[in-house]
Amino acid sequence: MTTNITLINCGIGNIKSVEWALRAAGADVVRATLPQQVRDAGIIIFPGVGSFEGVTSRLHENGLYQAILDHIAKGNPYLGICVGMQILFDFSFEFGTHKGFGTVPGVVELMEKRSSSSTNIGPDKVPFVNWSPILQPDTNDWSQGPFRHCSSGDHFYFVHSMKSKPDIADHNVAVTDYNGLHVCAAVRNNNVIGTQFHPEKSAQNGNNFFRGFFETFS
Amino acid sequence: MKRVIARIDVKNDQLIKTVQLEGLRVVGEPRPRMLQYYEQGIDELIYMDIVASLYGRNSLFELISSAAQSCFIPLTVGGGIRSIDDASQALDAGADKVAVNTAALQQPKLISELAKIFGSQAVVLSLEAKSLGQNKWHAYYDNGREDSGRDAIDWLKQACDLGAGEVLVTSVDREGTRKGFDNDLMAAISEVCPIPVICSGGYGQVEHAVDVLSMPGIDAIAVADCLHFERTDVVSLKNHLSASGIEIRP
């Protein structure tokens, strides 16, 4: 069965890669630039690229911010990628303090590199640009949900300077490890999912994730 | 984790290979090679239009688009990126990052403008370094033909300050020679460079890659003719690296 996906296009970044990867995983994709298209949507995917403030201000300008919040509040499925995940939290401290959707309690803060952290843990360079294995936390069961076709240790592609910190451990559904620093790789709160990694750039593992996501909500 | 990147140098829509960035040989169609390396598990692709002309750009962007529709890994496009508009077209065609050299040397603020609009993660400095001896290198441009007169390390530091997110370092002296990477150059860069470093030019055998990837500040290698001329393949190269203790994506 084909899954219908509405891809949010707020005018920043290249959403083509995401669209092509979704098609390769078996989805029919339409792009949404208007609030009405979000209101009509079943499953929405928001690939955020750029800064937190840049993304939220663009969503406000386009009237998409409230439409996405309403979509989530009605219990409809949402997948956010990168900044599309970070925007789910209460606040981000990227270049100031910025308010997010507050759908997943917690904050987004700057990731310190290893040499400047007091604990000598963390990535060697920030932004972190690399493949990294994702791990299943003890509190989570991957046999259900979007990671059903993934295995703990599968490699995904990450590009980020900010790290997300969910308040509730159960919301942290995948982690990755940068020299001993455990970083949230994915969150889930019921109908809402976010990934810090880029499934659209993660080869077959990304395809496996997308298919698991479709099956979770079909 | 260290990355293994395939570098696709293209002239007039043909995959080519040079020696010291000159004397080019035609290898064939680029797209089937990109797909082949992707399927074999390459971590990223770098696509360089070595003529760097603004003519015939449509076919370039079509090729990028068509590759990006099947290769779900990061794709960098370089060669002839001289403006925000050029970068925007490359990214719209499906590239994740653009690599800049000549235009950035002429006009360093291009780097900060690109970083501001597209984010540092999308801006790769392509540094063509040629040795002057005694641990000194100059930054070259126009595919290793012209000396900018600038110290390569100083230029790299400036580009980092301007917001470059990654650097692709090509040793003009070693490129296509199979004599090994310029380890002195890479060591000098790895000491000062705060952004990820991709090392290119000189791969001959797996020991060369092990040597350079053992340096803590070197994040990736870009290889070309060893794959194009099938002296090795992505799977064996990665297996060898892994067996030599280099942490890579399986």
Coordinates of C-alpha atoms in Angstrom, one line a residue:
Chain A
M1 CA 0.0 0.0 0.0
T2 CA 1.3 3.4 -0.9
T3 CA 1.7 6.0 1.9
N4 CA 0.7 9.5 1.2
I5 CA 3.1 12.1 2.6
T6 CA 2.8 15.8 2.8
L7 CA 6.2 17.4 2.8
I8 CA 6.4 20.9 4.4
N9 CA 8.3 23.3 2.2
C10 CA 9.1 26.5 4.0
G11 CA 11.4 27.7 1.4
I12 CA 14.7 27.0 3.2
G13 CA 17.0 24.2 2.1
N14 CA 16.8 21.4 -0.4
I15 CA 13.7 19.3 0.2
K16 CA 14.2 17.3 -3.1
S17 CA 16.6 14.8 -1.4
V18 CA 13.9 14.1 1.1
E19 CA 11.2 13.8 -1.5
W20 CA 13.3 11.4 -3.6
A21 CA 14.2 9.2 -0.6
L22 CA 10.6 9.1 0.4
R23 CA 9.6 8.0 -3.1
A24 CA 12.3 5.3 -3.1
A25 CA 10.8 4.0 0.2
G26 CA 7.4 3.7 -1.5
A27 CA 5.6 7.0 -0.6
D28 CA 3.5 9.3 -2.7
V29 CA 4.7 12.8 -1.9
V30 CA 2.9 16.2 -2.2
R31 CA 4.5 19.4 -1.1
A32 CA 2.8 21.9 1.2
T33 CA 3.6 25.6 1.2
L34 CA 0.2 26.8 2.4
P35 CA -1.6 26.3 5.7
Q36 CA -4.6 24.8 4.0
Q37 CA -2.4 22.0 2.5
V38 CA -1.2 21.2 6.1
R39 CA -4.8 21.2 7.4
D40 CA -5.7 18.7 4.6
A41 CA -2.7 16.5 5.3
G42 CA -2.6 13.0 6.8
I43 CA 1.0 12.4 7.5
I44 CA 3.4 15.4 7.5
I45 CA 7.2 15.4 7.3
F46 CA 9.1 18.5 8.0
P47 CA 12.8 18.5 7.1
G48 CA 14.2 21.6 8.8
V49 CA 17.5 22.9 7.5
G50 CA 19.3 26.0 8.7
S51 CA 19.0 27.8 12.1
F52 CA 16.2 27.2 14.6
E53 CA 15.2 30.9 14.5
G54 CA 15.4 31.0 10.7
V55 CA 13.1 28.0 10.4
T56 CA 10.5 29.2 13.0
S57 CA 10.3 32.7 11.6
R58 CA 9.8 31.4 8.1
L59 CA 7.0 29.1 9.4
H60 CA 5.3 32.0 11.0
E61 CA 5.6 34.2 7.9
N62 CA 4.0 31.4 5.8
G63 CA 1.3 30.8 8.3
L64 CA 2.4 27.2 8.6
Y65 CA 3.5 27.3 12.3
Q66 CA -0.1 27.2 13.7
A67 CA -1.2 24.8 11.0
I68 CA 1.5 22.3 12.0
L69 CA 0.7 22.8 15.7
D70 CA -3.0 22.1 15.0
H71 CA -2.1 19.0 13.0
I72 CA -0.1 17.6 15.9
A73 CA -2.7 18.6 18.5
K74 CA -5.3 16.5 16.6
G75 CA -3.1 13.5 17.0
N76 CA -2.0 13.3 13.3
P77 CA 1.4 11.8 12.5
Y78 CA 4.4 14.2 12.2
L79 CA 8.0 13.4 11.4
G80 CA 10.6 16.2 11.9
I81 CA 14.1 15.8 10.6
C82 CA 17.1 17.8 12.1
V83 CA 15.7 21.3 12.9
G84 CA 12.3 19.7 12.2
M85 CA 12.9 17.6 15.3
Q86 CA 14.5 20.4 17.4
I87 CA 11.4 22.6 16.9
L88 CA 9.3 20.0 18.8
F89 CA 11.0 21.0 22.1
D90 CA 10.1 23.8 24.5
F91 CA 13.1 26.0 23.8
S92 CA 16.3 26.2 21.7
F93 CA 19.3 28.1 22.9
E94 CA 20.8 28.5 19.4
F95 CA 21.9 32.1 19.0
G96 CA 19.6 33.3 21.8
T97 CA 16.5 31.7 23.3
H98 CA 13.7 30.7 21.0
K99 CA 10.4 29.0 21.7
G100 CA 9.5 25.7 20.0
F101 CA 6.3 23.7 19.7
G102 CA 6.6 22.3 23.2
T103 CA 5.3 18.9 22.0
V104 CA 8.3 17.1 23.5
P105 CA 9.2 18.5 26.9
G106 CA 12.9 19.5 27.0
V107 CA 15.4 21.9 25.4
V108 CA 17.9 22.2 22.6
E109 CA 21.4 23.4 23.5
L110 CA 24.8 23.8 22.0
M111 CA 27.0 20.7 21.8
E112 CA 30.5 21.3 23.2
K113 CA 33.4 19.7 21.4
R114 CA 35.5 17.3 23.4
S115 CA 38.5 19.6 23.8
S116 CA 36.4 22.4 25.3
S117 CA 34.2 20.2 27.6
S118 CA 35.3 19.8 31.2
T119 CA 34.5 16.1 31.0
N120 CA 36.6 15.3 27.9
I121 CA 33.6 13.7 26.2
G122 CA 31.8 14.9 23.0
P123 CA 32.5 15.1 19.3
D124 CA 36.0 16.1 18.2
K125 CA 34.6 18.8 16.0
V126 CA 31.4 20.9 16.0
P127 CA 29.4 20.9 13.8
F128 CA 29.4 17.2 13.9
V129 CA 29.4 15.9 10.3
N130 CA 29.6 12.2 10.1
W131 CA 28.0 8.8 10.1
S132 CA 27.3 7.5 13.5
P133 CA 25.7 4.3 14.9
I134 CA 22.3 4.7 16.6
L135 CA 21.5 2.7 19.7
Q136 CA 18.3 1.5 21.2
P137 CA 17.8 2.8 24.8
D138 CA 16.9 0.2 27.4
T139 CA 13.6 2.1 27.9
N140 CA 12.5 1.6 24.4
D141 CA 11.4 -1.3 22.2
W142 CA 12.3 -1.0 18.5
S143 CA 10.2 -4.0 17.4
Q144 CA 7.2 -1.6 17.4
G145 CA 7.3 1.9 15.8
P146 CA 9.5 3.5 13.2
F147 CA 12.7 1.6 14.0
R148 CA 11.1 -1.8 13.4
H149 CA 13.3 -2.4 10.4
C150 CA 16.4 -1.0 12.1
S151 CA 19.0 -2.7 14.4
S152 CA 20.9 -1.1 17.2
G153 CA 24.2 -0.1 15.8
D154 CA 22.9 0.9 12.3
H155 CA 24.8 3.9 10.9
F156 CA 23.0 7.1 10.1
Y157 CA 24.2 10.4 8.7
F158 CA 24.3 13.4 11.2
V159 CA 25.1 17.1 10.6
H160 CA 24.5 19.2 13.7
S161 CA 25.8 21.7 16.3
M162 CA 22.9 21.6 18.7
K163 CA 21.8 18.6 20.9
S164 CA 18.3 17.9 22.1
K165 CA 17.6 17.0 25.7
P166 CA 14.1 15.4 26.3
D167 CA 13.0 15.7 29.9
I168 CA 11.2 12.4 29.8
A169 CA 13.4 9.4 29.2
D170 CA 10.7 7.5 27.4
H171 CA 10.6 10.1 24.7
N172 CA 14.2 9.5 23.8
V173 CA 13.8 6.5 21.4
A174 CA 17.3 6.4 19.9
V175 CA 20.7 7.7 21.0
T176 CA 24.1 8.0 19.5
D177 CA 27.5 8.3 21.2
Y178 CA 30.2 10.9 20.5
N179 CA 33.3 9.8 22.5
G180 CA 31.2 9.0 25.6
L181 CA 28.6 11.8 25.2
H182 CA 25.2 10.3 24.7
V183 CA 23.2 12.4 22.2
C184 CA 19.5 12.1 21.5
A185 CA 19.2 10.7 17.9
A186 CA 15.4 10.4 17.8
V187 CA 12.4 11.3 19.9
R188 CA 8.8 10.1 19.9
N189 CA 5.8 11.3 21.8
N190 CA 2.8 9.3 20.5
N191 CA 2.0 10.7 17.0
V192 CA 5.1 12.9 16.9
I193 CA 8.5 11.6 15.9
G194 CA 11.7 13.5 15.3
T195 CA 15.2 12.4 14.1
Q196 CA 18.4 14.4 14.5
F197 CA 20.0 12.2 11.8
H198 CA 19.1 12.6 8.1
P199 CA 17.4 9.4 7.0
E200 CA 17.3 10.8 3.4
K201 CA 21.1 10.7 3.4
S202 CA 21.6 7.5 5.2
A203 CA 21.5 5.0 2.3
Q204 CA 19.6 1.8 2.9
N205 CA 19.3 2.4 6.7
G206 CA 17.4 5.6 6.0
N207 CA 15.1 3.7 3.6
N208 CA 14.5 1.1 6.4
F209 CA 13.6 3.9 8.8
F210 CA 11.2 5.6 6.4
R211 CA 9.4 2.3 5.7
G212 CA 9.1 1.6 9.5
F213 CA 7.7 5.1 9.9
F214 CA 5.1 4.5 7.2
E215 CA 4.0 1.2 8.7
T216 CA 3.7 2.7 12.2
F217 CA 1.0 5.0 11.0
S218 CA -0.7 3.1 8.3
Chain B
M1 CA 34.6 7.4 12.5
K2 CA 36.5 8.2 9.2
R3 CA 34.8 8.7 5.9
V4 CA 35.7 7.3 2.5
I5 CA 34.6 9.6 -0.3
A6 CA 34.6 9.0 -4.1
R7 CA 35.7 11.9 -6.1
I8 CA 34.2 12.2 -9.6
D9 CA 36.1 14.7 -11.8
V10 CA 34.1 15.6 -14.9
K11 CA 34.9 17.5 -18.1
N12 CA 32.2 17.9 -20.7
D13 CA 30.0 15.3 -19.0
Q14 CA 32.7 12.7 -19.1
L15 CA 34.4 11.2 -16.0
I16 CA 38.1 12.0 -16.3
K17 CA 41.2 11.4 -14.4
T18 CA 44.2 13.7 -14.2
V19 CA 47.8 13.5 -13.0
Q20 CA 48.8 16.5 -10.9
L21 CA 45.6 18.0 -12.1
E22 CA 46.8 17.9 -15.7
G23 CA 47.1 15.4 -18.6
L24 CA 43.5 14.1 -18.4
R25 CA 42.2 10.7 -19.4
V26 CA 38.6 10.0 -20.2
V27 CA 37.2 7.2 -18.0
G28 CA 33.6 7.1 -19.2
E29 CA 30.1 8.1 -18.1
P30 CA 30.0 9.5 -14.6
R31 CA 26.5 8.4 -13.5
P32 CA 26.9 4.6 -13.6
R33 CA 30.1 5.0 -11.6
M34 CA 28.4 7.1 -8.9
L35 CA 25.6 4.5 -8.6
Q36 CA 28.2 1.7 -8.5
Y37 CA 30.2 3.3 -5.7
Y38 CA 27.0 4.2 -3.8
E39 CA 25.8 0.6 -4.0
Q40 CA 29.2 -0.6 -2.8
G41 CA 28.9 1.5 0.3
I42 CA 30.8 4.7 -0.3
D43 CA 30.1 7.3 2.4
E44 CA 29.8 10.4 0.2
L45 CA 30.3 11.6 -3.3
I46 CA 32.2 14.7 -4.5
Y47 CA 31.4 15.8 -8.0
M48 CA 33.9 18.3 -9.6
D49 CA 33.4 20.0 -12.9
I50 CA 37.0 20.6 -13.7
V51 CA 36.5 22.9 -16.7
A52 CA 34.5 25.1 -14.3
S53 CA 32.9 26.9 -17.2
L54 CA 29.5 28.5 -16.9
Y55 CA 28.6 27.0 -20.2
G56 CA 26.7 23.8 -20.5
R57 CA 25.5 24.1 -16.9
N58 CA 22.1 22.6 -17.6
S59 CA 23.5 19.3 -18.4
L60 CA 25.6 19.4 -15.3
F61 CA 22.6 20.1 -13.1
E62 CA 20.6 17.4 -14.9
L63 CA 23.4 14.9 -14.1
I64 CA 23.5 16.0 -10.5
S65 CA 19.8 15.6 -10.2
S66 CA 19.7 12.2 -11.8
A67 CA 22.5 11.0 -9.5
A68 CA 20.9 12.4 -6.4
Q69 CA 17.7 10.7 -7.2
S70 CA 19.4 7.3 -6.7
C71 CA 22.3 8.0 -4.4
F72 CA 21.0 8.6 -0.9
I73 CA 24.2 9.9 0.6
P74 CA 25.8 13.3 0.9
L75 CA 26.7 14.9 -2.4
T76 CA 29.2 17.8 -2.8
V77 CA 29.3 19.7 -6.1
G78 CA 32.3 21.9 -7.1
G79 CA 33.9 23.6 -10.0
G80 CA 32.7 26.9 -11.3
I81 CA 30.7 27.9 -8.2
R82 CA 31.2 31.6 -8.4
S83 CA 28.1 33.1 -6.9
I84 CA 25.1 32.6 -4.6
D85 CA 23.1 31.9 -7.7
D86 CA 25.5 29.1 -8.9
A87 CA 25.4 27.6 -5.4
S88 CA 21.6 27.8 -5.2
Q89 CA 21.3 26.0 -8.6
A90 CA 23.6 23.2 -7.5
L91 CA 21.8 22.8 -4.2
D92 CA 18.4 22.9 -6.0
A93 CA 19.6 20.2 -8.3
G94 CA 20.1 17.9 -5.3
A95 CA 23.6 18.7 -4.0
D96 CA 24.0 18.9 -0.2
K97 CA 27.2 21.0 -0.2
V98 CA 29.0 23.2 -2.7
A99 CA 32.8 23.4 -2.9
V100 CA 34.5 26.7 -3.7
N101 CA 38.0 27.6 -4.6
T102 CA 38.8 30.1 -7.3
A103 CA 36.0 32.5 -6.7
A104 CA 36.5 32.3 -2.9
L105 CA 40.2 33.2 -3.3
Q106 CA 39.3 36.2 -5.5
Q107 CA 36.5 37.2 -3.2
P108 CA 36.7 35.6 0.3
K109 CA 33.4 37.1 1.4
L110 CA 31.7 34.6 -0.9
I111 CA 32.3 32.0 1.8
S112 CA 30.5 34.1 4.5
E113 CA 27.7 34.9 2.2
L114 CA 27.2 31.2 1.3
A115 CA 27.4 30.2 4.9
K116 CA 24.9 32.8 6.0
I117 CA 22.3 31.8 3.3
F118 CA 22.8 28.0 3.2
G119 CA 24.5 27.3 6.5
S120 CA 28.2 26.4 7.1
Q121 CA 27.4 22.7 6.7
A122 CA 26.8 23.4 2.9
V123 CA 30.0 25.2 2.3
V124 CA 33.2 23.2 1.5
L125 CA 36.5 25.0 0.9
S126 CA 38.3 23.3 -1.9
L127 CA 42.0 23.9 -1.1
E128 CA 44.5 23.0 -3.8
A129 CA 47.9 23.1 -2.1
K130 CA 51.3 23.0 -3.8
S131 CA 54.5 22.6 -1.9
L132 CA 57.2 25.3 -1.9
G133 CA 59.4 23.0 0.2
Q134 CA 60.3 23.4 3.9
N135 CA 56.8 22.8 5.1
K136 CA 55.3 25.7 3.1
W137 CA 52.4 25.4 0.7
H138 CA 50.6 27.9 -1.5
A139 CA 46.9 27.8 -2.4
Y140 CA 46.4 27.3 -6.1
Y141 CA 43.4 27.8 -8.2
D142 CA 42.0 27.1 -11.7
N143 CA 42.5 23.4 -11.1
G144 CA 46.1 23.7 -9.8
R145 CA 47.3 25.9 -12.6
E146 CA 47.5 29.3 -11.0
D147 CA 49.4 30.3 -7.8
S148 CA 47.3 32.6 -5.6
G149 CA 50.5 33.6 -3.8
R150 CA 48.7 32.9 -0.5
D151 CA 50.0 30.6 2.2
A152 CA 47.7 27.6 2.1
I153 CA 47.4 27.3 5.9
D154 CA 46.7 31.0 6.4
W155 CA 44.0 30.9 3.7
L156 CA 42.5 27.8 5.3
K157 CA 42.3 29.6 8.7
Q158 CA 40.7 32.6 7.1
A159 CA 38.1 30.5 5.3
C160 CA 37.3 28.8 8.6
D161 CA 36.7 32.2 10.3
L162 CA 34.5 33.2 7.3
G163 CA 32.3 30.1 8.0
A164 CA 33.5 27.3 5.8
G165 CA 32.0 24.0 7.2
E166 CA 34.5 21.6 5.8
V167 CA 37.7 21.6 3.7
L168 CA 38.7 19.3 0.8
V169 CA 42.5 19.5 0.7
T170 CA 44.0 18.4 -2.6
S171 CA 47.8 18.1 -2.9
V172 CA 48.6 19.3 -6.4
D173 CA 52.0 17.6 -6.2
R174 CA 50.6 14.2 -5.3
E175 CA 47.3 14.2 -7.3
G176 CA 47.1 11.2 -9.6
T177 CA 50.6 10.1 -8.8
R178 CA 49.7 7.1 -6.5
K179 CA 52.7 8.0 -4.4
G180 CA 50.7 8.5 -1.2
F181 CA 49.0 11.6 0.3
D182 CA 51.1 14.6 1.3
N183 CA 51.4 13.6 5.0
D184 CA 53.4 16.7 6.0
L185 CA 50.7 18.9 4.5
M186 CA 47.9 17.0 6.1
A187 CA 49.7 17.0 9.5
A188 CA 50.1 20.8 9.3
I189 CA 46.5 21.2 8.5
S190 CA 45.2 18.8 11.0
E191 CA 47.0 20.7 13.8
V192 CA 45.2 24.0 13.1
C193 CA 41.9 23.1 11.4
P194 CA 38.7 23.3 13.5
I195 CA 36.5 21.9 10.7
P196 CA 36.4 18.5 9.1
V197 CA 39.3 17.8 6.7
I198 CA 38.9 15.6 3.6
C199 CA 42.3 14.6 2.3
S200 CA 42.7 14.1 -1.5
G201 CA 45.5 13.4 -3.9
G202 CA 48.0 10.6 -4.0
Y203 CA 46.2 7.4 -3.0
G204 CA 48.2 4.5 -4.3
Q205 CA 47.7 1.7 -1.8
V206 CA 45.7 1.1 1.3
E207 CA 48.7 1.8 3.6
H208 CA 48.6 5.4 2.3
A209 CA 45.0 5.8 3.5
V210 CA 45.8 4.1 6.9
D211 CA 48.7 6.6 7.5
V212 CA 46.7 9.7 6.8
L213 CA 43.5 8.5 8.5
S214 CA 45.5 7.7 11.6
M215 CA 46.0 11.4 12.1
P216 CA 43.3 12.6 14.6
G217 CA 42.5 15.7 12.7
I218 CA 41.9 14.1 9.3
D219 CA 38.3 13.1 9.0
A220 CA 38.0 11.6 5.5
I221 CA 39.8 10.6 2.3
A222 CA 38.7 11.3 -1.2
V223 CA 39.8 8.7 -3.7
A224 CA 39.3 8.6 -7.5
D225 CA 41.5 6.7 -9.9
C226 CA 41.9 3.6 -7.6
L227 CA 38.2 3.1 -8.0
H228 CA 37.8 4.4 -11.6
F229 CA 40.6 2.1 -12.9
E230 CA 39.4 -0.7 -10.6
R231 CA 42.7 -1.1 -8.8
T232 CA 40.4 -1.6 -5.7
D233 CA 36.7 -1.3 -4.9
V234 CA 34.9 0.3 -2.1
V235 CA 34.2 -2.9 -0.3
S236 CA 37.8 -4.1 -0.2
L237 CA 39.2 -0.6 0.5
K238 CA 36.8 -0.3 3.5
N239 CA 37.6 -3.9 4.7
H240 CA 41.3 -3.2 4.6
L241 CA 40.9 0.1 6.5
S242 CA 38.8 -1.6 9.1
A243 CA 41.3 -4.5 9.5
S244 CA 44.0 -1.9 10.0
G245 CA 42.1 -0.4 12.9
I246 CA 40.5 2.6 11.2
E247 CA 37.0 3.1 12.4
I248 CA 34.7 3.3 9.4
R249 CA 31.1 2.7 8.5
P250 CA 30.7 -0.9 7.5

